PDB file of C-alpha atoms in Angstrom:
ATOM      1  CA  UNK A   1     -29.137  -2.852  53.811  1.00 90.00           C
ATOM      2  CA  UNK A   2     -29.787   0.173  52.439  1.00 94.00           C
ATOM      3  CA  UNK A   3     -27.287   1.779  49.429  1.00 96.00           C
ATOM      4  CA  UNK A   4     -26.820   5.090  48.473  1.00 98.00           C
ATOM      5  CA  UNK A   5     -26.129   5.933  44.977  1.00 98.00           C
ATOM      6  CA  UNK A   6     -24.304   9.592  44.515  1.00 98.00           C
ATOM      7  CA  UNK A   7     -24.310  11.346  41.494  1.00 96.00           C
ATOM      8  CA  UNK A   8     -22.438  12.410  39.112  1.00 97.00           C
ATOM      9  CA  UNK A   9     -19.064  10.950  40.471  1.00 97.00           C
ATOM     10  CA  UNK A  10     -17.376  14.021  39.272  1.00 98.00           C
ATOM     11  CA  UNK A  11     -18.979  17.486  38.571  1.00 98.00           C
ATOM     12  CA  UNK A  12     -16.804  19.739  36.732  1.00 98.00           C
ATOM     13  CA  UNK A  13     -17.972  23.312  37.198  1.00 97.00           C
ATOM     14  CA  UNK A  14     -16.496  26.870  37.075  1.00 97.00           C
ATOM     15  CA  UNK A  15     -16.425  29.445  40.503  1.00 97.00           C
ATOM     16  CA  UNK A  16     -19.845  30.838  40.501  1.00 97.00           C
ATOM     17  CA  UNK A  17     -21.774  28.634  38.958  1.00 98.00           C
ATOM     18  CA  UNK A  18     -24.557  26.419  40.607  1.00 98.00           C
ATOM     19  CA  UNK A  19     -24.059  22.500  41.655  1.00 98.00           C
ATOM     20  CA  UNK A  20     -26.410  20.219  41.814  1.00 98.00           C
ATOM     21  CA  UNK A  21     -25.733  16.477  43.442  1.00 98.00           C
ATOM     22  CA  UNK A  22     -27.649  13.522  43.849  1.00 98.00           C
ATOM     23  CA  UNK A  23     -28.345  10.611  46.574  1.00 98.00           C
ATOM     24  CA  UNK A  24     -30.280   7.749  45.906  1.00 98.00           C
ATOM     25  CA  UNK A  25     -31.757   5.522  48.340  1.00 97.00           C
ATOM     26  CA  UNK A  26     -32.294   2.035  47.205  1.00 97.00           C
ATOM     27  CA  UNK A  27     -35.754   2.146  49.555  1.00 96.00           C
ATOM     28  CA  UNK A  28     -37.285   4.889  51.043  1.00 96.00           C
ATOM     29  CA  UNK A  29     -35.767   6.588  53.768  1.00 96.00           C
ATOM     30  CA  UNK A  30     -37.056   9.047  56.049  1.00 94.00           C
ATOM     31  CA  UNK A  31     -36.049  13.276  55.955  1.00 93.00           C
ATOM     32  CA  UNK A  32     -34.527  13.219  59.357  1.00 96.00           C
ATOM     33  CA  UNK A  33     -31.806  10.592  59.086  1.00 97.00           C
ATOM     34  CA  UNK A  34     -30.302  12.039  55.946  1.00 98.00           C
ATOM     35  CA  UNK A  35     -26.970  13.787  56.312  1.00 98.00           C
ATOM     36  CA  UNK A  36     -24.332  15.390  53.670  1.00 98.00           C
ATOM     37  CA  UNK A  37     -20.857  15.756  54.322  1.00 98.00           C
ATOM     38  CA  UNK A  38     -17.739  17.663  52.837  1.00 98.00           C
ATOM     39  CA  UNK A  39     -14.127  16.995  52.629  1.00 98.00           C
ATOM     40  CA  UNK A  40     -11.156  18.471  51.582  1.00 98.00           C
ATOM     41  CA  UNK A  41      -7.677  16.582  50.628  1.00 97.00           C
ATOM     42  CA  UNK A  42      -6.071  16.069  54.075  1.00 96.00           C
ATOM     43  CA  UNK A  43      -8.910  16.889  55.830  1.00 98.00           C
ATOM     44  CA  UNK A  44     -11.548  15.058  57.858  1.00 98.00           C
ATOM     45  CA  UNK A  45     -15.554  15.288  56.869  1.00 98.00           C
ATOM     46  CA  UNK A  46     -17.457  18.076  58.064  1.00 98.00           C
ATOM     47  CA  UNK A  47     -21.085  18.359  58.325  1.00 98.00           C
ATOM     48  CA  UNK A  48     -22.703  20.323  55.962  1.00 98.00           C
ATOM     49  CA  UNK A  49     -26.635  19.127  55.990  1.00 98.00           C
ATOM     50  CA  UNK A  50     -28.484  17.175  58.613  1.00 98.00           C
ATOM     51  CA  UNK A  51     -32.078  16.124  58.808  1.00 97.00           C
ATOM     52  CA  UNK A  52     -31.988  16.779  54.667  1.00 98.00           C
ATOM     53  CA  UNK A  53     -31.875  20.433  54.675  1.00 98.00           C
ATOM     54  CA  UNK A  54     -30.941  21.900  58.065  1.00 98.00           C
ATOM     55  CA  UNK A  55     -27.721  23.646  57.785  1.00 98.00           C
ATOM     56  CA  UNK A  56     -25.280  22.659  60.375  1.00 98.00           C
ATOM     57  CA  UNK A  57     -23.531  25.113  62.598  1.00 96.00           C
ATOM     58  CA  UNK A  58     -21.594  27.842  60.532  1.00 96.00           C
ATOM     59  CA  UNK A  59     -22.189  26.606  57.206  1.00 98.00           C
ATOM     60  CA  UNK A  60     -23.426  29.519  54.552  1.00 97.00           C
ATOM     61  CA  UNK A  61     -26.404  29.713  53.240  1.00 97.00           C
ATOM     62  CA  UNK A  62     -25.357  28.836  49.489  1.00 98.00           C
ATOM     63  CA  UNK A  63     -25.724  25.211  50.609  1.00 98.00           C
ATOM     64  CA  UNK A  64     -29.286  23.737  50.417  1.00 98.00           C
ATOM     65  CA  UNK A  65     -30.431  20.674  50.502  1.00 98.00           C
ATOM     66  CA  UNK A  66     -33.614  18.723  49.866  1.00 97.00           C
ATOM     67  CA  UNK A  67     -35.805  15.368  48.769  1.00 97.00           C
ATOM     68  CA  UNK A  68     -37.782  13.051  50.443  1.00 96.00           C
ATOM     69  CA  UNK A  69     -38.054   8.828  50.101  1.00 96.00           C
ATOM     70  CA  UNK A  70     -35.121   7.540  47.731  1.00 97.00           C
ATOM     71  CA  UNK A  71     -34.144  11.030  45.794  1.00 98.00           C
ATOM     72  CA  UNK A  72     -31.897  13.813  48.235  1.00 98.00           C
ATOM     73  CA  UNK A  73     -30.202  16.837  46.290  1.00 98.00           C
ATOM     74  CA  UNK A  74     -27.591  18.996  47.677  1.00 98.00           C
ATOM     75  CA  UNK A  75     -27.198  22.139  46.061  1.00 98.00           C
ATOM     76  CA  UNK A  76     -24.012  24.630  46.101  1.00 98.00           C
ATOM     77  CA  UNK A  77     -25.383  28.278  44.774  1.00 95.00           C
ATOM     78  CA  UNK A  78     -22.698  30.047  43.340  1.00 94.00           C
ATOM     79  CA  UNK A  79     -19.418  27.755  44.134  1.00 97.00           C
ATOM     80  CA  UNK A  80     -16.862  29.489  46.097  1.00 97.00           C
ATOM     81  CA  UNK A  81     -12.732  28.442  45.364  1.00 96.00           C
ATOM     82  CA  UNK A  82     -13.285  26.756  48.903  1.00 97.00           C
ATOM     83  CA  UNK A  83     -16.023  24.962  47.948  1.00 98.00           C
ATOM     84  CA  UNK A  84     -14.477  22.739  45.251  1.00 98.00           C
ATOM     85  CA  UNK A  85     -14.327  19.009  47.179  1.00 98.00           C
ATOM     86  CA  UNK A  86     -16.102  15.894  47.386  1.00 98.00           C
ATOM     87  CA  UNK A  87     -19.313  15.110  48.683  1.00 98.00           C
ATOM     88  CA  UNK A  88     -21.029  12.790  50.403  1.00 98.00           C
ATOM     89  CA  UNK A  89     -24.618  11.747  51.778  1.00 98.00           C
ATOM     90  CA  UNK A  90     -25.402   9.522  54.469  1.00 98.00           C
ATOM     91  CA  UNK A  91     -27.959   7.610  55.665  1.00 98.00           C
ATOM     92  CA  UNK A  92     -28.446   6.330  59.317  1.00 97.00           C
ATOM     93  CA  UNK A  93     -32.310   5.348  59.290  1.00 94.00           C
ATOM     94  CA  UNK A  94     -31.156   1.719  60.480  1.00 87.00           C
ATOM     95  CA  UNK A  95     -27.992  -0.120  61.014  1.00 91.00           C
ATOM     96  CA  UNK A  96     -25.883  -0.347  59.411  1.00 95.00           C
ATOM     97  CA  UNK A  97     -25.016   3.229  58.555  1.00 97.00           C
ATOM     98  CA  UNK A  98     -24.336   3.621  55.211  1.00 98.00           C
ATOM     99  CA  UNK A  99     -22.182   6.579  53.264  1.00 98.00           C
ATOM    100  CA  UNK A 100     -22.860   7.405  49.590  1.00 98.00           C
ATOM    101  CA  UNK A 101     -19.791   6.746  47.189  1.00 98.00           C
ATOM    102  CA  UNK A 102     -19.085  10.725  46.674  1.00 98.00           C
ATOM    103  CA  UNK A 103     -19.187  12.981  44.408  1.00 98.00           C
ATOM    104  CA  UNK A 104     -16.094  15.470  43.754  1.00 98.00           C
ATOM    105  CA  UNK A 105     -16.852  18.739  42.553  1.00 98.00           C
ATOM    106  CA  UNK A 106     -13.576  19.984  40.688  1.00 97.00           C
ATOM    107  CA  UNK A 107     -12.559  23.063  39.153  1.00 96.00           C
ATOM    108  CA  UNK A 108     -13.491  22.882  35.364  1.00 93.00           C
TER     109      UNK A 108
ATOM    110  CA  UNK B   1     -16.814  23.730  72.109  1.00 91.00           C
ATOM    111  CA  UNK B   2     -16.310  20.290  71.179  1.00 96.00           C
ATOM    112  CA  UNK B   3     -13.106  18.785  70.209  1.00 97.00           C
ATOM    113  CA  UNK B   4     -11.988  15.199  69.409  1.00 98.00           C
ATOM    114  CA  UNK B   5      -8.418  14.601  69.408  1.00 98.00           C
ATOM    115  CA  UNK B   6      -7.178  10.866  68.385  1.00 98.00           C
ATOM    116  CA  UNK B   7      -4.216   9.066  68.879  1.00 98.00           C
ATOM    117  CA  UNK B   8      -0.966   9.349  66.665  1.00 98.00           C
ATOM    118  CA  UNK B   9      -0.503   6.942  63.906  1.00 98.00           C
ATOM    119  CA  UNK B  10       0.155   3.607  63.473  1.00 98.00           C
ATOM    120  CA  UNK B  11       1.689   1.120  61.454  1.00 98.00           C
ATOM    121  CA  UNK B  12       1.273  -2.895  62.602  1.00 98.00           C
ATOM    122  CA  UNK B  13       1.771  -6.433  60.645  1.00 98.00           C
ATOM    123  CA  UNK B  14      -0.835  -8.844  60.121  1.00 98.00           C
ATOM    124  CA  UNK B  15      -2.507 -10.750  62.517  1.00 98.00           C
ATOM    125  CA  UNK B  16      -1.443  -8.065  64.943  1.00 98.00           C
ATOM    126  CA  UNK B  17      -4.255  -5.570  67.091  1.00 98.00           C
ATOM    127  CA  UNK B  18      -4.378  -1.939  67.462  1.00 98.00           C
ATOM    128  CA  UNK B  19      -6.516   0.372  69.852  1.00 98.00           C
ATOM    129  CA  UNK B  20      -7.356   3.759  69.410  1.00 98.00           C
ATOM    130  CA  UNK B  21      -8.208   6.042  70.821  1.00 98.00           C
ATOM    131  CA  UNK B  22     -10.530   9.549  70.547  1.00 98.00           C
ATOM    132  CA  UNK B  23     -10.486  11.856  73.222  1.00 98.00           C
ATOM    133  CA  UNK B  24     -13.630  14.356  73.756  1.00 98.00           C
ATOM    134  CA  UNK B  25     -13.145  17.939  75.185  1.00 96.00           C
ATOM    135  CA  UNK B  26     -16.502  20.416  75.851  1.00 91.00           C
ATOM    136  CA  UNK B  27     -20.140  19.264  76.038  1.00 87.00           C
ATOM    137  CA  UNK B  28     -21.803  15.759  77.202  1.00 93.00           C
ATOM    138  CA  UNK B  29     -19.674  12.833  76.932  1.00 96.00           C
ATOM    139  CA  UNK B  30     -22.230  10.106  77.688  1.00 96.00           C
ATOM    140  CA  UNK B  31     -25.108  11.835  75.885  1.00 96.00           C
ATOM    141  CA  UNK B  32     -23.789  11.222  72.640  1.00 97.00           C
ATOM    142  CA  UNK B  33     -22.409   8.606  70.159  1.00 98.00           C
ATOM    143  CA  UNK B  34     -19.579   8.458  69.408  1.00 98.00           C
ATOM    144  CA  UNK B  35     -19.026   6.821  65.800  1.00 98.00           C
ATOM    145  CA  UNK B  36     -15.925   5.170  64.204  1.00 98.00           C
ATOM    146  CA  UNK B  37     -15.417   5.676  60.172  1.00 98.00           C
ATOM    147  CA  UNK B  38     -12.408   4.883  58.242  1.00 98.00           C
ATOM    148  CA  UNK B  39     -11.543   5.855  54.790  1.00 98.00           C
ATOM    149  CA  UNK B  40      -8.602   3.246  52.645  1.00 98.00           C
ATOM    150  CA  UNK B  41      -6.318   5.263  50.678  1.00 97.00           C
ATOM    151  CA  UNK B  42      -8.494   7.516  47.566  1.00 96.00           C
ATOM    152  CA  UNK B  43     -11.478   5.569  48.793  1.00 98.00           C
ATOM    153  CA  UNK B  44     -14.662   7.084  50.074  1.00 98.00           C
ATOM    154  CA  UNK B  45     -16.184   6.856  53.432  1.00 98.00           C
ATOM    155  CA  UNK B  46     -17.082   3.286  55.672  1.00 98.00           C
ATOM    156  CA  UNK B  47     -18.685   3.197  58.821  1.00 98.00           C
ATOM    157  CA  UNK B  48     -17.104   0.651  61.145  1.00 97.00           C
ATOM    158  CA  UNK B  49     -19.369   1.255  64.301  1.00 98.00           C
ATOM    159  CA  UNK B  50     -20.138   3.104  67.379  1.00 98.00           C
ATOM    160  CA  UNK B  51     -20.917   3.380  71.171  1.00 98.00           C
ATOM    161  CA  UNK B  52     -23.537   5.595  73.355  1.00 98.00           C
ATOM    162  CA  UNK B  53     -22.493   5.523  76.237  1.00 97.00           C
ATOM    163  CA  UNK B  54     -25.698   6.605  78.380  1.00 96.00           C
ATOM    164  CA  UNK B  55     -26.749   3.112  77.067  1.00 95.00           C
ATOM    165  CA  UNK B  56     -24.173   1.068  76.714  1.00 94.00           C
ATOM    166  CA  UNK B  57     -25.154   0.461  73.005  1.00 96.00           C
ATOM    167  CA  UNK B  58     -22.591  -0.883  70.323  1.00 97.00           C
ATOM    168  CA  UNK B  59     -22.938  -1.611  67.114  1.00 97.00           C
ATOM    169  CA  UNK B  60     -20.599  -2.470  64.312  1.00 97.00           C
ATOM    170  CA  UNK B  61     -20.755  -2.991  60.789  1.00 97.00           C
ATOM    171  CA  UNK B  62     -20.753  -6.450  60.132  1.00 96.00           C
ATOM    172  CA  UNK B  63     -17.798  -7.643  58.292  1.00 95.00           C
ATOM    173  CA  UNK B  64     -15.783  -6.343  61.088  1.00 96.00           C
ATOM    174  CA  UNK B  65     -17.960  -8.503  63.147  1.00 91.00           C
ATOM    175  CA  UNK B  66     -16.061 -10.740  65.569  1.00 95.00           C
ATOM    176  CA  UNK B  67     -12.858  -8.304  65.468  1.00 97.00           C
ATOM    177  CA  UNK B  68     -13.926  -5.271  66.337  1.00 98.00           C
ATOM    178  CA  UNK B  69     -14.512  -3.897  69.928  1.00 98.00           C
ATOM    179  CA  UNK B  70     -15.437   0.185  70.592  1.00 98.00           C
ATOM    180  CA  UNK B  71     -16.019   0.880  74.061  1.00 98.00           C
ATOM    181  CA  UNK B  72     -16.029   4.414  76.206  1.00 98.00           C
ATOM    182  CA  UNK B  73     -14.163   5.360  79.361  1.00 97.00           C
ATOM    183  CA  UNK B  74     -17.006   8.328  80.813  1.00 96.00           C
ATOM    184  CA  UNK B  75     -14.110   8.997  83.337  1.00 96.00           C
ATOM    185  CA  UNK B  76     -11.831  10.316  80.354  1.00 97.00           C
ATOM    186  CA  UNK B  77     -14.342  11.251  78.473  1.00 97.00           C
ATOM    187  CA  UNK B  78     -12.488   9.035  75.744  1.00 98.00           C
ATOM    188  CA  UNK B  79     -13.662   6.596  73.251  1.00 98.00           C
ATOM    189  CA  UNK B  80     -11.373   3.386  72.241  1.00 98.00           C
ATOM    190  CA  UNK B  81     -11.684   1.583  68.853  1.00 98.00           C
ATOM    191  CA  UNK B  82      -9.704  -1.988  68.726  1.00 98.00           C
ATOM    192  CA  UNK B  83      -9.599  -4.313  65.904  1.00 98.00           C
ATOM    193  CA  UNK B  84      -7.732  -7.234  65.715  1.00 98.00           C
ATOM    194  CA  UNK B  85      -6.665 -10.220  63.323  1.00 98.00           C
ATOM    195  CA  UNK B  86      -5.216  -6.812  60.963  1.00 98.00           C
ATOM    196  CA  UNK B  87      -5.072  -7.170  57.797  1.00 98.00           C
ATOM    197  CA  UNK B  88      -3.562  -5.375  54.619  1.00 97.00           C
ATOM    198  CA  UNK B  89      -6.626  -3.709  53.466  1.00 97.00           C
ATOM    199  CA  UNK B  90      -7.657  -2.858  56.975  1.00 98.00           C
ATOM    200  CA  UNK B  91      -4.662  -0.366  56.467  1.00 98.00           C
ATOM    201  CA  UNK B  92      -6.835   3.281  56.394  1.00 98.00           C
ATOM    202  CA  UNK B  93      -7.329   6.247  57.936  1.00 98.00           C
ATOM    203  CA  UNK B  94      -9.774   6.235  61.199  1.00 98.00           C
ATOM    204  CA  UNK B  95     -12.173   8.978  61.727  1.00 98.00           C
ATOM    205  CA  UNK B  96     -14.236   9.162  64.915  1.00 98.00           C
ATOM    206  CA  UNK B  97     -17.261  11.399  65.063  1.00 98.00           C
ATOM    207  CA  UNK B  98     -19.505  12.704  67.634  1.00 98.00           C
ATOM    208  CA  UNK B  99     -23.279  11.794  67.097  1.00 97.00           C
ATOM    209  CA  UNK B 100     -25.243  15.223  66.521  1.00 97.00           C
ATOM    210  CA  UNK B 101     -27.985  14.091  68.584  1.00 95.00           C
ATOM    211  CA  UNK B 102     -28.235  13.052  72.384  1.00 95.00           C
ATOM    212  CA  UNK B 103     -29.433   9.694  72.942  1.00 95.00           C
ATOM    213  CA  UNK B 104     -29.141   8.201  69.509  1.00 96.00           C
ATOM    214  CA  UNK B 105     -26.257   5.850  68.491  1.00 96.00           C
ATOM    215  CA  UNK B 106     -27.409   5.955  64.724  1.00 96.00           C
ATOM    216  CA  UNK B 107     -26.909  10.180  63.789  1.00 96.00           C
ATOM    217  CA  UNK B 108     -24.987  12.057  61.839  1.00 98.00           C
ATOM    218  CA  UNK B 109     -21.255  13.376  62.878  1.00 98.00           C
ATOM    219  CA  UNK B 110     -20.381  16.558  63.838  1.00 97.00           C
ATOM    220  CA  UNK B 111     -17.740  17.425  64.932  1.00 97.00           C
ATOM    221  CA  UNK B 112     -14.997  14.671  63.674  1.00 98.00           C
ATOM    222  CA  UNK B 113     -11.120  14.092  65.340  1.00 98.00           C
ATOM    223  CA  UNK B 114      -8.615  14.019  62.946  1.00 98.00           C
ATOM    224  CA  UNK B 115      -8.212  10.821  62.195  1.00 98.00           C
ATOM    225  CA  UNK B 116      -5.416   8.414  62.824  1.00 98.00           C
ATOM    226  CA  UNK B 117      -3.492   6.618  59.828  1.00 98.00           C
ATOM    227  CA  UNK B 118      -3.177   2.766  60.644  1.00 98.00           C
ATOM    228  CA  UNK B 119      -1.121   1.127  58.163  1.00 98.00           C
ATOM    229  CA  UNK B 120      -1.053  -3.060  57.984  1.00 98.00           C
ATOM    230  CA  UNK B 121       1.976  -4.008  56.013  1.00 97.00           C
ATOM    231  CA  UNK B 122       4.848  -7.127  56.373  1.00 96.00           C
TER     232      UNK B 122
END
C-alpha cells in the first residue's frame, strides 16, 4: 500500500506570498494518477490538480503543480484571502486509494 | 453540469446499519465512478470505496471489508453506500465523488456531494 507523506503539516504564510507543499510517495508512482485537493471549514474537497499539474475546471492559474516518482509539489503563487485552507494529494495508481495527511495553509 | 446531492444526516447506535445515498444530476451516470470518502471529526481524508457502473466494479478499502456494500441504481442515476455492524469511530462525515475519468473506478473526484454527517453514539 502505498503512503503519502504531506508536508509541512501547517504552512503559515502572509496574502501574497508564495506556498510551496509537498507529497511523498513511499514508491514511485506514476504523473497521471496524482491528484491535489482543497478544502475549506464546512466545505467538501474540490479538485484543484489532476494528472500532477493539469488544472481542473475553473481553477486560476496561481496554482501549479509538479514532480514525478515519489516527490509532487503544489504551488500557490501569490496566496489569495480565499486561498488559505488545507491541502491534500492523492494517489490512485492502485487500490487502495490513498489521501495524503494535509497540509493547512493558515494566515500568519 | 454535474451535481451530487446526498442524503440528510444521520445519527444510529452500534451494531446498527445505515445506507446512503448520492444522487447524480447532468452528464454520464454509468461512465463514471462514483467514489465514497469520509472524513472523522478534524481528521483528514479516507477513502472507503467505489463503484463503476459500466462494469459493475467495486472496490473497498479493506478494513471496511466484510461491512461495507456500494452499489448504483443507473435508473436513478443514484449511488448507495451501506455499512453495517456501526461503530463509534465509524461516526464521520461521508463524501461521495464522481470519478474524473470515464471508465476508470480508481480517478480522482470532481465534482463531490456534500456530504452526509453519520454519527454512531449510545
Amino acid at each position: 500500500e502505498v503512503v503519502l507523506t504531506q508536508s509541512p503539516g501547517t504552512l503559515s504564510l502572509t496574502p501574497g506570498a508564495r506556498a510551496t507543499l509537498s507529497c511523498r510517495a513511499s514508491q514511485s508512482i506514476a504523473g497521471r494518477y496524482l491528484a491535489w485537493y482543497q478544502q475549506k471549514p464546512g466545505q467538501a474537497p474540490r479538485l484543484l490538480i489532476y494528472a500532477s499539474s493539469t488544472r481542473a475546471t475553473g481553477i486560476p492559474d496561481r496554482f501549479s503543480g509538479s514532480g514525478s516518482g515519489t516527490d509532487f509539489t503544489l504551488s500557490i503563487s501569490g496566496l489569495e484571502p480565499e486561498d488559505f485552507a488545507v491541502y491534500y494529494c492523492q494517489q490512485f495508481s492502485n487500490s487502495p486509494v490513498i489521501f495524503g495527511g494535509g497540509t493547512k495553509v493558515e494566515l500568519k | 453540469q454535474v451535481q451530487l446531492v446526498q442524503s440528510g444526516p444521520e445519527v444510529k447506535k452500534p451494531g446498527s446499519s445505515v445506507k446512503l445515498s448520492c444522487k447524480t444530476s447532468g452528464g454520464t451516470f454509468r461512465s463514471y465512478a462514483i467514489g465514497w470518502v469520509r472524513q472523522a471529526p478534524g481528521q483528514g481524508l479516507e477513502w472507503v470505496g467505489g463503484v463503476l457502473p459500466i462494469f459493475r466494479s467495486t472496490d473497498y478499502a479493506q478494513r471496511l471489508q466484510g461491512r461495507l456494500t456500494i452499489t448504483a441504481d443507473e435508473a436513478t442515476s443514484t449511488a448507495y453506500m451501506e455499512l453495517t455492524s456501526l461503530k463509534p469511530d465509524d461516526t464521520a462525515i461521508y463524501y461521495c465523488g464522481r470519478g474524473l475519468e470515464a471508465d476508470h473506478l480508481y480517478t480522482s473526484f470532481d465534482p463531490w456531494g456534500q456530504g452526509t454527517l453519520v454519527t454512531v453514539s449510545s
